[in-house]
mmCIF file of N, CA and C in Angstrom:
data_model
loop_
_atom_site.group_PDB
_atom_site.id
_atom_site.type_symbol
_atom_site.label_atom_id
_atom_site.label_comp_id
_atom_site.label_asym_id
_atom_site.label_seq_id
_atom_site.Cartn_x
_atom_site.Cartn_y
_atom_site.Cartn_z
ATOM 1 N N MET A 139 85.081 77.507 87.373
ATOM 2 C CA MET A 139 84.144 77.964 88.455
ATOM 3 C C MET A 139 84.452 79.513 88.804
ATOM 4 N N SER A 140 83.449 80.269 88.749
ATOM 5 C CA SER A 140 83.786 81.774 89.076
ATOM 6 C C SER A 140 83.849 81.731 90.578
ATOM 7 N N GLU A 141 84.496 83.017 90.995
ATOM 8 C CA GLU A 141 84.691 83.039 92.511
ATOM 9 C C GLU A 141 83.549 83.237 93.085
ATOM 10 N N LYS A 142 82.417 83.541 92.835
ATOM 11 C CA LYS A 142 81.125 83.834 93.289
ATOM 12 C C LYS A 142 80.319 82.540 93.548
ATOM 13 N N GLN A 143 80.656 81.436 92.842
ATOM 14 C CA GLN A 143 80.011 80.177 92.984
ATOM 15 C C GLN A 143 80.589 79.406 94.095
ATOM 16 N N ILE A 144 79.775 78.660 94.568
ATOM 17 C CA ILE A 144 80.273 77.672 95.711
ATOM 18 C C ILE A 144 79.565 76.394 95.361
ATOM 19 N N GLU A 145 80.241 75.422 95.594
ATOM 20 C CA GLU A 145 79.814 74.053 95.414
ATOM 21 C C GLU A 145 79.301 73.358 96.669
ATOM 22 N N THR A 146 78.034 73.192 96.822
ATOM 23 C CA THR A 146 77.269 72.538 97.951
ATOM 24 C C THR A 146 76.763 71.228 97.537
ATOM 25 N N LYS A 147 76.179 70.469 98.454
ATOM 26 C CA LYS A 147 75.576 69.269 98.119
ATOM 27 C C LYS A 147 74.119 69.730 98.023
ATOM 28 N N THR A 148 73.721 70.471 96.989
ATOM 29 C CA THR A 148 72.283 70.978 96.921
ATOM 30 C C THR A 148 71.716 70.460 95.593
ATOM 31 N N ILE A 149 70.409 70.335 95.702
ATOM 32 C CA ILE A 149 69.425 69.931 94.603
ATOM 33 C C ILE A 149 68.758 71.265 94.119
ATOM 34 N N LEU A 150 68.804 71.394 92.874
ATOM 35 C CA LEU A 150 68.096 72.454 92.342
ATOM 36 C C LEU A 150 66.773 72.043 91.621
ATOM 37 N N MET A 151 65.740 72.350 92.292
ATOM 38 C CA MET A 151 64.286 71.794 91.735
ATOM 39 C C MET A 151 63.559 72.973 91.080
ATOM 40 N N VAL A 152 62.999 72.697 89.808
ATOM 41 C CA VAL A 152 62.352 73.828 89.101
ATOM 42 C C VAL A 152 60.947 73.186 88.808
ATOM 43 N N GLU A 153 59.966 73.664 89.554
ATOM 44 C CA GLU A 153 58.638 73.350 89.580
ATOM 45 C C GLU A 153 57.734 74.554 89.643
ATOM 46 N N ASP A 154 57.085 74.899 88.612
ATOM 47 C CA ASP A 154 56.204 75.934 88.587
ATOM 48 C C ASP A 154 54.934 75.896 89.543
ATOM 49 N N ASP A 155 54.546 74.657 89.824
ATOM 50 C CA ASP A 155 53.445 74.725 90.801
ATOM 51 C C ASP A 155 53.918 74.571 92.252
ATOM 52 N N ALA A 156 53.878 75.743 92.957
ATOM 53 C CA ALA A 156 54.301 75.765 94.255
ATOM 54 C C ALA A 156 54.138 74.874 95.201
ATOM 55 N N ASP A 157 52.851 74.310 95.171
ATOM 56 C CA ASP A 157 52.088 73.306 96.064
ATOM 57 C C ASP A 157 52.922 71.967 95.620
ATOM 58 N N ILE A 158 53.076 71.668 94.545
ATOM 59 C CA ILE A 158 53.721 70.293 94.080
ATOM 60 C C ILE A 158 55.114 70.420 94.627
ATOM 61 N N GLY A 159 55.795 71.425 94.146
ATOM 62 C CA GLY A 159 57.122 71.757 94.474
ATOM 63 C C GLY A 159 57.430 71.626 96.067
ATOM 64 N N ALA A 160 56.606 72.205 96.844
ATOM 65 C CA ALA A 160 56.689 72.063 98.346
ATOM 66 C C ALA A 160 56.649 70.607 98.824
ATOM 67 N N ILE A 161 55.707 69.814 98.198
ATOM 68 C CA ILE A 161 55.578 68.351 98.500
ATOM 69 C C ILE A 161 57.078 67.572 98.288
ATOM 70 N N PHE A 162 57.559 68.000 96.978
ATOM 71 C CA PHE A 162 59.011 67.255 96.594
ATOM 72 C C PHE A 162 60.008 67.825 97.567
ATOM 73 N N LEU A 163 59.937 69.143 97.846
ATOM 74 C CA LEU A 163 61.059 69.769 98.638
ATOM 75 C C LEU A 163 61.078 69.004 100.094
ATOM 76 N N HIS A 164 59.933 69.000 100.633
ATOM 77 C CA HIS A 164 59.798 68.267 102.033
ATOM 78 C C HIS A 164 60.233 66.728 101.922
ATOM 79 N N LEU A 165 59.882 66.101 100.761
ATOM 80 C CA LEU A 165 60.350 64.687 100.558
ATOM 81 C C LEU A 165 61.788 64.706 100.370
ATOM 82 N N LEU A 166 62.434 65.434 99.739
ATOM 83 C CA LEU A 166 63.803 65.389 99.482
ATOM 84 C C LEU A 166 64.605 66.004 100.943
ATOM 85 N N VAL A 167 64.027 66.843 101.571
ATOM 86 C CA VAL A 167 64.793 67.137 102.880
ATOM 87 C C VAL A 167 64.743 65.929 103.866
ATOM 88 N N ASP A 168 63.572 65.348 103.818
ATOM 89 C CA ASP A 168 63.402 64.300 104.857
ATOM 90 C C ASP A 168 64.078 62.867 104.421
ATOM 91 N N GLU A 169 64.355 62.760 102.970
ATOM 92 C CA GLU A 169 64.823 61.459 102.631
ATOM 93 C C GLU A 169 66.201 61.478 101.953
ATOM 94 N N THR A 170 66.967 62.569 101.847
ATOM 95 C CA THR A 170 68.289 62.787 101.470
ATOM 96 C C THR A 170 68.854 63.677 102.371
ATOM 97 N N PRO A 171 70.224 63.533 102.206
ATOM 98 C CA PRO A 171 71.247 64.389 103.209
ATOM 99 C C PRO A 171 71.364 65.777 102.496
ATOM 100 N N TYR A 172 70.734 65.887 101.258
ATOM 101 C CA TYR A 172 71.139 67.086 100.558
ATOM 102 C C TYR A 172 70.275 68.337 100.759
ATOM 103 N N GLU A 173 70.746 69.467 100.682
ATOM 104 C CA GLU A 173 69.760 70.663 100.520
ATOM 105 C C GLU A 173 69.104 70.805 99.416
ATOM 106 N N THR A 174 67.880 71.278 99.492
ATOM 107 C CA THR A 174 67.251 71.532 98.020
ATOM 108 C C THR A 174 66.603 73.001 98.027
ATOM 109 N N ILE A 175 66.870 73.419 96.922
ATOM 110 C CA ILE A 175 66.484 74.879 96.464
ATOM 111 C C ILE A 175 65.367 74.683 95.445
ATOM 112 N N LEU A 176 64.250 75.164 95.854
ATOM 113 C CA LEU A 176 63.020 75.159 94.833
ATOM 114 C C LEU A 176 62.782 76.668 94.443
ATOM 115 N N VAL A 177 62.678 76.472 93.038
ATOM 116 C CA VAL A 177 62.365 77.797 92.243
ATOM 117 C C VAL A 177 61.082 77.553 91.351
ATOM 118 N N THR A 178 60.304 78.437 91.193
ATOM 119 C CA THR A 178 59.165 78.174 90.345
ATOM 120 C C THR A 178 59.195 78.838 88.969
ATOM 121 N N ASP A 179 60.110 79.636 88.857
ATOM 122 C CA ASP A 179 60.430 80.064 87.466
ATOM 123 C C ASP A 179 61.781 79.797 86.869
ATOM 124 N N PRO A 180 62.083 79.228 85.670
ATOM 125 C CA PRO A 180 63.356 78.915 84.989
ATOM 126 C C PRO A 180 64.325 80.032 85.158
ATOM 127 N N LEU A 181 63.871 81.368 85.002
ATOM 128 C CA LEU A 181 64.708 82.372 85.016
ATOM 129 C C LEU A 181 65.342 82.546 86.343
ATOM 130 N N ASP A 182 64.634 82.133 87.440
ATOM 131 C CA ASP A 182 65.317 82.198 88.769
ATOM 132 C C ASP A 182 66.140 81.016 88.970
ATOM 133 N N ALA A 183 66.154 79.968 88.259
ATOM 134 C CA ALA A 183 67.197 78.836 88.333
ATOM 135 C C ALA A 183 68.409 79.408 87.582
ATOM 136 N N LEU A 184 68.463 80.082 86.446
ATOM 137 C CA LEU A 184 69.365 80.486 85.899
ATOM 138 C C LEU A 184 70.177 81.569 86.757
ATOM 139 N N GLU A 185 69.644 82.251 87.700
ATOM 140 C CA GLU A 185 70.228 83.172 88.546
ATOM 141 C C GLU A 185 70.833 82.284 89.718
ATOM 142 N N VAL A 186 70.153 81.175 90.102
ATOM 143 C CA VAL A 186 70.657 80.445 91.299
ATOM 144 C C VAL A 186 72.100 79.769 90.832
ATOM 145 N N ILE A 187 72.212 79.294 89.626
ATOM 146 C CA ILE A 187 73.521 78.689 89.217
ATOM 147 C C ILE A 187 74.552 79.717 89.081
ATOM 148 N N LYS A 188 74.318 80.974 89.388
ATOM 149 C CA LYS A 188 75.634 81.856 89.314
ATOM 150 C C LYS A 188 76.128 81.798 90.704
ATOM 151 N N ILE A 189 75.464 81.336 91.735
ATOM 152 C CA ILE A 189 75.956 81.038 93.196
ATOM 153 C C ILE A 189 76.265 79.727 93.553
ATOM 154 N N ILE A 190 75.413 78.731 93.210
ATOM 155 C CA ILE A 190 75.556 77.379 93.578
ATOM 156 C C ILE A 190 75.614 76.531 92.496
ATOM 157 N N ILE A 191 76.437 75.461 92.527
ATOM 158 C CA ILE A 191 76.630 74.258 91.800
ATOM 159 C C ILE A 191 75.969 73.446 92.299
ATOM 160 N N PRO A 192 74.746 72.872 91.879
ATOM 161 C CA PRO A 192 74.049 71.913 92.556
ATOM 162 C C PRO A 192 74.516 70.441 92.058
ATOM 163 N N VAL A 193 74.085 69.422 92.783
ATOM 164 C CA VAL A 193 74.528 67.989 92.384
ATOM 165 C C VAL A 193 73.649 67.284 91.470
ATOM 166 N N LEU A 194 72.298 67.800 91.345
ATOM 167 C CA LEU A 194 71.125 67.482 90.640
ATOM 168 C C LEU A 194 70.301 68.540 90.279
ATOM 169 N N PHE A 195 69.797 68.500 89.017
ATOM 170 C CA PHE A 195 68.561 69.220 88.566
ATOM 171 C C PHE A 195 67.346 68.439 88.530
ATOM 172 N N ILE A 196 66.310 68.865 89.027
ATOM 173 C CA ILE A 196 64.992 68.134 88.896
ATOM 174 C C ILE A 196 64.028 69.353 88.257
ATOM 175 N N LEU A 197 63.667 69.108 87.030
ATOM 176 C CA LEU A 197 62.979 69.912 86.272
ATOM 177 C C LEU A 197 61.539 69.438 85.908
ATOM 178 N N ASN A 198 60.718 70.340 85.794
ATOM 179 C CA ASN A 198 59.384 70.111 85.253
ATOM 180 C C ASN A 198 59.576 70.438 83.765
ATOM 181 N N TYR A 199 58.736 69.705 82.918
ATOM 182 C CA TYR A 199 58.753 69.976 81.543
ATOM 183 C C TYR A 199 58.021 71.303 81.152
ATOM 184 N N ARG A 200 56.861 71.490 81.703
ATOM 185 C CA ARG A 200 55.933 72.634 81.407
ATOM 186 C C ARG A 200 56.308 73.771 82.354
ATOM 187 N N LEU A 201 57.041 74.783 81.898
ATOM 188 C CA LEU A 201 57.246 75.807 82.772
ATOM 189 C C LEU A 201 57.121 77.095 82.097
ATOM 190 N N PRO A 202 56.828 78.312 82.758
ATOM 191 C CA PRO A 202 56.987 79.456 82.165
ATOM 192 C C PRO A 202 58.114 80.077 81.561
ATOM 193 N N HIS A 203 57.919 80.701 80.392
ATOM 194 C CA HIS A 203 59.192 81.338 79.787
ATOM 195 C C HIS A 203 59.945 80.420 78.857
ATOM 196 N N MET A 204 60.073 79.082 79.360
ATOM 197 C CA MET A 204 60.698 78.053 78.502
ATOM 198 C C MET A 204 60.258 76.852 79.128
ATOM 199 N N ASN A 205 60.388 75.649 78.223
ATOM 200 C CA ASN A 205 60.073 74.485 78.708
ATOM 201 C C ASN A 205 61.351 73.732 79.370
ATOM 202 N N GLY A 206 61.275 72.642 80.125
ATOM 203 C CA GLY A 206 62.367 71.999 80.811
ATOM 204 C C GLY A 206 63.315 71.506 79.923
ATOM 205 N N ILE A 207 63.195 71.286 78.693
ATOM 206 C CA ILE A 207 64.318 70.833 77.719
ATOM 207 C C ILE A 207 65.220 72.156 77.447
ATOM 208 N N ASP A 208 64.454 73.250 77.371
ATOM 209 C CA ASP A 208 65.289 74.441 76.963
ATOM 210 C C ASP A 208 66.067 74.753 78.188
ATOM 211 N N LEU A 209 65.460 74.752 79.320
ATOM 212 C CA LEU A 209 66.239 75.083 80.528
ATOM 213 C C LEU A 209 67.302 74.159 80.718
ATOM 214 N N TYR A 210 67.071 72.816 80.442
ATOM 215 C CA TYR A 210 68.308 71.862 80.542
ATOM 216 C C TYR A 210 69.399 72.382 79.871
ATOM 217 N N ASP A 211 69.092 72.599 78.570
ATOM 218 C CA ASP A 211 70.167 73.033 77.584
ATOM 219 C C ASP A 211 70.854 74.214 77.920
ATOM 220 N N ARG A 212 70.239 75.372 78.538
ATOM 221 C CA ARG A 212 70.792 76.525 78.977
ATOM 222 C C ARG A 212 71.733 76.131 80.167
ATOM 223 N N LEU A 213 71.367 75.321 81.142
ATOM 224 C CA LEU A 213 72.057 74.996 82.355
ATOM 225 C C LEU A 213 73.134 74.118 81.886
ATOM 226 N N HIS A 214 73.060 73.273 81.031
ATOM 227 C CA HIS A 214 74.217 72.388 80.577
ATOM 228 C C HIS A 214 75.196 73.091 79.596
ATOM 229 N N ALA A 215 74.873 74.357 79.321
ATOM 230 C CA ALA A 215 75.674 75.143 78.351
ATOM 231 C C ALA A 215 77.022 75.680 79.099
ATOM 232 N N HIS A 216 76.692 75.817 80.394
ATOM 233 C CA HIS A 216 77.615 76.238 81.356
ATOM 234 C C HIS A 216 78.696 75.255 81.599
ATOM 235 N N PRO A 217 80.007 75.500 81.249
ATOM 236 C CA PRO A 217 81.089 74.423 81.545
ATOM 237 C C PRO A 217 80.986 73.901 82.745
ATOM 238 N N ASP A 218 80.768 74.660 83.972
ATOM 239 C CA ASP A 218 80.720 74.013 85.310
ATOM 240 C C ASP A 218 79.644 73.177 85.548
ATOM 241 N N LEU A 219 78.619 73.243 84.685
ATOM 242 C CA LEU A 219 77.359 72.512 85.023
ATOM 243 C C LEU A 219 77.079 71.225 84.035
ATOM 244 N N ALA A 220 77.977 71.148 83.003
ATOM 245 C CA ALA A 220 77.846 70.252 82.091
ATOM 246 C C ALA A 220 77.739 68.649 82.536
ATOM 247 N N HIS A 221 78.304 68.634 83.587
ATOM 248 C CA HIS A 221 78.433 67.090 84.259
ATOM 249 C C HIS A 221 77.277 66.869 85.080
ATOM 250 N N ILE A 222 76.306 67.796 85.388
ATOM 251 C CA ILE A 222 75.463 67.784 86.561
ATOM 252 C C ILE A 222 74.164 66.833 85.816
ATOM 253 N N PRO A 223 73.789 65.694 86.500
ATOM 254 C CA PRO A 223 72.837 64.900 86.117
ATOM 255 C C PRO A 223 71.428 65.690 86.463
ATOM 256 N N ALA A 224 70.341 65.140 85.450
ATOM 257 C CA ALA A 224 69.121 65.750 85.575
ATOM 258 C C ALA A 224 68.021 64.783 85.345
ATOM 259 N N MET A 225 66.958 64.968 86.287
ATOM 260 C CA MET A 225 65.640 64.392 85.958
ATOM 261 C C MET A 225 64.607 65.089 85.726
ATOM 262 N N MET A 226 63.612 64.811 84.799
ATOM 263 C CA MET A 226 62.510 65.573 84.520
ATOM 264 C C MET A 226 61.310 64.813 84.983
ATOM 265 N N VAL A 227 60.405 65.689 85.622
ATOM 266 C CA VAL A 227 59.091 65.068 86.211
ATOM 267 C C VAL A 227 57.955 65.879 85.625
ATOM 268 N N SER A 228 56.981 65.188 84.854
ATOM 269 C CA SER A 228 56.022 65.792 84.172
ATOM 270 C C SER A 228 54.953 64.809 83.779
ATOM 271 N N ALA A 229 53.752 65.239 83.470
ATOM 272 C CA ALA A 229 52.608 64.343 83.296
ATOM 273 C C ALA A 229 52.926 64.044 81.636
ATOM 274 N N ASN A 230 53.456 65.098 80.919
ATOM 275 C CA ASN A 230 53.754 64.706 79.291
ATOM 276 C C ASN A 230 55.400 64.936 79.230
ATOM 277 N N LEU A 231 55.832 63.922 79.192
ATOM 278 C CA LEU A 231 57.285 63.719 78.827
ATOM 279 C C LEU A 231 57.718 63.679 77.349
ATOM 280 N N PRO A 232 58.646 64.631 76.948
ATOM 281 C CA PRO A 232 59.246 64.467 75.482
ATOM 282 C C PRO A 232 60.181 63.405 75.522
ATOM 283 N N LEU A 233 59.883 62.224 75.444
ATOM 284 C CA LEU A 233 60.899 61.060 75.731
ATOM 285 C C LEU A 233 61.983 61.082 74.705
ATOM 286 N N ASP A 234 61.694 61.250 73.559
ATOM 287 C CA ASP A 234 62.829 61.372 72.615
ATOM 288 C C ASP A 234 63.762 62.349 72.911
ATOM 289 N N GLU A 235 63.497 63.596 73.506
ATOM 290 C CA GLU A 235 64.308 64.696 73.759
ATOM 291 C C GLU A 235 65.066 64.303 75.128
ATOM 292 N N LEU A 236 64.328 63.649 75.952
ATOM 293 C CA LEU A 236 65.080 63.173 77.262
ATOM 294 C C LEU A 236 66.196 62.150 76.822
ATOM 295 N N ALA A 237 65.916 61.296 75.949
ATOM 296 C CA ALA A 237 66.982 60.291 75.648
ATOM 297 C C ALA A 237 68.158 60.678 74.917
ATOM 298 N N LYS A 238 67.873 61.682 74.161
ATOM 299 C CA LYS A 238 68.915 62.385 73.486
ATOM 300 C C LYS A 238 70.008 63.032 74.483
ATOM 301 N N ARG A 239 69.489 63.512 75.563
ATOM 302 C CA ARG A 239 70.191 64.265 76.587
ATOM 303 C C ARG A 239 70.496 63.488 77.669
ATOM 304 N N GLY A 240 69.996 62.230 77.917
ATOM 305 C CA GLY A 240 70.404 61.399 79.032
ATOM 306 C C GLY A 240 69.736 61.912 80.224
ATOM 307 N N ILE A 241 68.579 62.408 80.123
ATOM 308 C CA ILE A 241 67.770 62.803 81.304
ATOM 309 C C ILE A 241 66.853 61.656 81.857
ATOM 310 N N VAL A 242 66.834 61.483 82.956
ATOM 311 C CA VAL A 242 65.901 60.565 83.478
ATOM 312 C C VAL A 242 64.474 61.132 83.551
ATOM 313 N N GLY A 243 63.483 60.597 83.318
ATOM 314 C CA GLY A 243 61.922 61.068 83.118
ATOM 315 C C GLY A 243 61.118 60.241 84.186
ATOM 316 N N LEU A 244 60.438 60.975 84.863
ATOM 317 C CA LEU A 244 59.445 60.293 85.637
ATOM 318 C C LEU A 244 58.043 60.988 85.365
ATOM 319 N N GLU A 245 56.949 60.260 84.962
ATOM 320 C CA GLU A 245 55.813 60.850 84.747
ATOM 321 C C GLU A 245 54.842 60.977 86.033
ATOM 322 N N LYS A 246 54.146 62.080 85.921
ATOM 323 C CA LYS A 246 53.291 62.451 87.059
ATOM 324 C C LYS A 246 52.045 61.869 86.867
ATOM 325 N N PRO A 247 51.197 61.180 87.695
ATOM 326 C CA PRO A 247 51.461 61.018 89.192
ATOM 327 C C PRO A 247 52.692 59.863 89.188
ATOM 328 N N LEU A 248 53.405 60.295 90.255
ATOM 329 C CA LEU A 248 54.282 59.113 90.419
ATOM 330 C C LEU A 248 54.457 58.577 91.831
ATOM 331 N N ASP A 249 55.307 57.390 91.972
ATOM 332 C CA ASP A 249 55.324 56.753 93.296
ATOM 333 C C ASP A 249 56.455 57.558 93.804
ATOM 334 N N ILE A 250 56.236 57.974 95.195
ATOM 335 C CA ILE A 250 57.472 58.762 95.689
ATOM 336 C C ILE A 250 58.590 57.966 96.299
ATOM 337 N N ASN A 251 58.365 56.628 96.435
ATOM 338 C CA ASN A 251 59.592 55.902 96.571
ATOM 339 C C ASN A 251 60.404 55.667 95.395
ATOM 340 N N ASP A 252 59.738 55.732 94.333
ATOM 341 C CA ASP A 252 60.441 55.504 92.873
ATOM 342 C C ASP A 252 61.379 56.883 92.849
ATOM 343 N N PHE A 253 60.590 58.098 92.973
ATOM 344 C CA PHE A 253 61.290 59.334 92.991
ATOM 345 C C PHE A 253 62.382 59.498 93.723
ATOM 346 N N VAL A 254 62.330 59.212 95.110
ATOM 347 C CA VAL A 254 63.626 59.324 95.995
ATOM 348 C C VAL A 254 64.718 58.375 95.710
ATOM 349 N N ASP A 255 64.427 57.023 95.093
ATOM 350 C CA ASP A 255 65.296 56.141 94.728
ATOM 351 C C ASP A 255 66.064 56.740 93.385
ATOM 352 N N VAL A 256 65.356 57.192 92.421
ATOM 353 C CA VAL A 256 66.122 57.759 91.247
ATOM 354 C C VAL A 256 66.879 58.897 91.600
ATOM 355 N N VAL A 257 66.513 59.821 92.560
ATOM 356 C CA VAL A 257 67.202 61.033 93.008
ATOM 357 C C VAL A 257 68.636 60.303 93.726
ATOM 358 N N LYS A 258 68.372 59.433 94.503
ATOM 359 C CA LYS A 258 69.656 58.898 95.119
ATOM 360 C C LYS A 258 70.580 58.207 94.165
ATOM 361 N N GLN A 259 70.076 57.585 93.082
ATOM 362 C CA GLN A 259 70.870 57.008 92.087
ATOM 363 C C GLN A 259 71.538 58.077 91.385
ATOM 364 N N LEU A 260 70.898 58.953 90.961
ATOM 365 C CA LEU A 260 71.534 60.067 90.048
ATOM 366 C C LEU A 260 72.655 60.809 90.770
ATOM 367 N N ILE A 261 72.466 60.940 91.949
ATOM 368 C CA ILE A 261 73.618 61.689 92.796
ATOM 369 C C ILE A 261 74.918 60.837 93.164
ATOM 370 N N CYS A 262 74.528 59.466 93.255
ATOM 371 C CA CYS A 262 75.744 58.721 93.874
ATOM 372 C C CYS A 262 76.606 58.351 92.570
#
Protein backbone atom coordinates (compact mmCIF):
# COMPACT_ATOMS: atom_id res chain seq x y z
CA MET A 1 0.00 0.00 0.00
CA SER A 2 1.44 3.37 -0.93
CA GLU A 3 1.75 6.13 1.64
CA LYS A 4 -1.05 8.06 -0.04
CA GLN A 5 -3.57 5.24 0.31
CA ILE A 6 -5.68 4.92 3.40
CA GLU A 7 -7.79 1.93 4.30
CA THR A 8 -11.31 2.90 5.29
CA LYS A 9 -14.55 1.01 5.51
CA THR A 10 -15.69 2.36 2.17
CA ILE A 11 -17.69 0.92 -0.72
CA LEU A 12 -16.74 2.15 -4.18
CA MET A 13 -19.72 2.25 -6.54
CA VAL A 14 -19.31 2.92 -10.25
CA GLU A 15 -22.68 3.69 -11.88
CA ASP A 16 -22.89 5.93 -14.93
CA ASP A 17 -26.54 6.82 -14.34
CA ALA A 18 -26.27 9.42 -11.56
CA ASP A 19 -29.95 9.05 -10.57
CA ILE A 20 -29.70 5.28 -10.13
CA GLY A 21 -26.37 5.72 -8.39
CA ALA A 22 -27.91 8.20 -5.94
CA ILE A 23 -30.65 5.70 -5.05
CA PHE A 24 -28.06 2.97 -4.37
CA LEU A 25 -25.89 5.43 -2.46
CA HIS A 26 -28.70 6.45 -0.11
CA LEU A 27 -29.68 2.82 0.37
CA LEU A 28 -26.12 1.84 1.30
CA VAL A 29 -25.74 4.80 3.67
CA ASP A 30 -29.03 3.95 5.38
CA GLU A 31 -28.61 0.16 5.52
CA THR A 32 -24.87 -0.40 6.11
CA PRO A 33 -22.25 1.04 8.46
CA TYR A 34 -19.93 1.79 5.52
CA GLU A 35 -19.17 5.00 3.72
CA THR A 36 -19.94 4.90 0.02
CA ILE A 37 -18.22 6.75 -2.79
CA LEU A 38 -20.19 7.03 -6.01
CA VAL A 39 -18.44 7.80 -9.28
CA THR A 40 -20.12 7.90 -12.67
CA ASP A 41 -17.00 7.33 -14.77
CA PRO A 42 -14.65 4.34 -14.49
CA LEU A 43 -11.65 6.62 -15.04
CA ASP A 44 -12.62 8.41 -11.82
CA ALA A 45 -12.72 5.05 -10.03
CA LEU A 46 -9.12 4.45 -11.07
CA GLU A 47 -8.21 7.77 -9.44
CA VAL A 48 -10.16 7.06 -6.24
CA ILE A 49 -8.22 3.83 -5.61
CA LYS A 50 -5.02 5.84 -5.43
CA ILE A 51 -6.33 7.29 -2.15
CA ILE A 52 -8.87 4.79 -0.76
CA ILE A 53 -8.79 1.01 -0.55
CA PRO A 54 -12.47 0.05 -0.49
CA VAL A 55 -13.96 -3.03 1.13
CA LEU A 56 -16.25 -3.68 -1.87
CA PHE A 57 -16.60 -2.71 -5.51
CA ILE A 58 -20.12 -2.31 -6.92
CA LEU A 59 -19.89 -1.92 -10.68
CA ASN A 60 -22.32 -1.37 -13.49
CA TYR A 61 -21.53 -3.38 -16.63
CA ARG A 62 -22.27 -0.73 -19.23
CA LEU A 63 -19.99 2.22 -18.53
CA PRO A 64 -18.33 4.92 -20.63
CA HIS A 65 -14.71 4.31 -21.72
CA MET A 66 -14.73 0.64 -20.65
CA ASN A 67 -17.21 -1.96 -19.46
CA GLY A 68 -17.49 -3.20 -15.89
CA ILE A 69 -15.45 -6.34 -16.59
CA ASP A 70 -12.57 -4.29 -17.98
CA LEU A 71 -12.76 -1.98 -14.98
CA TYR A 72 -12.81 -4.93 -12.58
CA ASP A 73 -9.72 -6.37 -14.26
CA ARG A 74 -7.89 -3.04 -13.97
CA LEU A 75 -8.88 -2.63 -10.33
CA HIS A 76 -7.86 -6.17 -9.42
CA ALA A 77 -4.53 -5.78 -11.23
CA HIS A 78 -3.41 -3.63 -8.29
CA PRO A 79 -1.84 -5.91 -5.64
CA ASP A 80 -3.54 -4.01 -2.79
CA LEU A 81 -6.95 -4.53 -4.42
CA ALA A 82 -6.74 -8.11 -5.67
CA HIS A 83 -8.64 -9.42 -2.62
CA ILE A 84 -11.50 -6.90 -2.75
CA PRO A 85 -14.85 -8.55 -3.53
CA ALA A 86 -17.04 -7.18 -6.30
CA MET A 87 -20.62 -7.25 -7.42
CA MET A 88 -21.95 -6.17 -10.78
CA VAL A 89 -25.40 -4.70 -11.24
CA SER A 90 -26.80 -4.40 -14.75
CA ALA A 91 -29.76 -5.25 -16.96
CA ASN A 92 -27.47 -7.38 -19.16
CA LEU A 93 -24.80 -9.28 -17.28
CA PRO A 94 -22.00 -11.27 -18.94
CA LEU A 95 -22.56 -14.28 -16.70
CA ASP A 96 -19.64 -16.36 -18.03
CA GLU A 97 -17.20 -13.51 -17.39
CA LEU A 98 -18.60 -12.92 -13.91
CA ALA A 99 -18.25 -16.60 -13.03
CA LYS A 100 -14.61 -16.69 -14.24
CA ARG A 101 -13.78 -13.82 -11.89
CA GLY A 102 -15.96 -14.72 -8.92
CA ILE A 103 -18.04 -11.55 -9.29
CA VAL A 104 -21.57 -11.67 -7.88
CA GLY A 105 -24.12 -10.43 -10.40
CA LEU A 106 -27.52 -8.86 -9.78
CA GLU A 107 -29.76 -8.04 -12.70
CA LYS A 108 -31.72 -4.78 -12.89
CA PRO A 109 -34.45 -4.30 -11.95
CA LEU A 110 -33.55 -5.79 -8.60
CA ASP A 111 -35.04 -6.21 -5.18
CA ILE A 112 -33.44 -3.70 -2.81
CA ASN A 113 -33.48 -6.17 0.07
CA ASP A 114 -31.53 -8.68 -2.05
CA PHE A 115 -29.09 -5.91 -2.97
CA VAL A 116 -28.42 -4.99 0.67
CA ASP A 117 -28.16 -8.65 1.68
CA VAL A 118 -25.56 -9.37 -1.00
CA VAL A 119 -23.55 -6.28 -0.03
CA LYS A 120 -23.49 -7.39 3.61
CA GLN A 121 -22.53 -10.97 2.67
CA LEU A 122 -19.66 -9.83 0.47
CA ILE A 123 -18.20 -7.50 3.08
CA CYS A 124 -18.44 -9.90 6.04
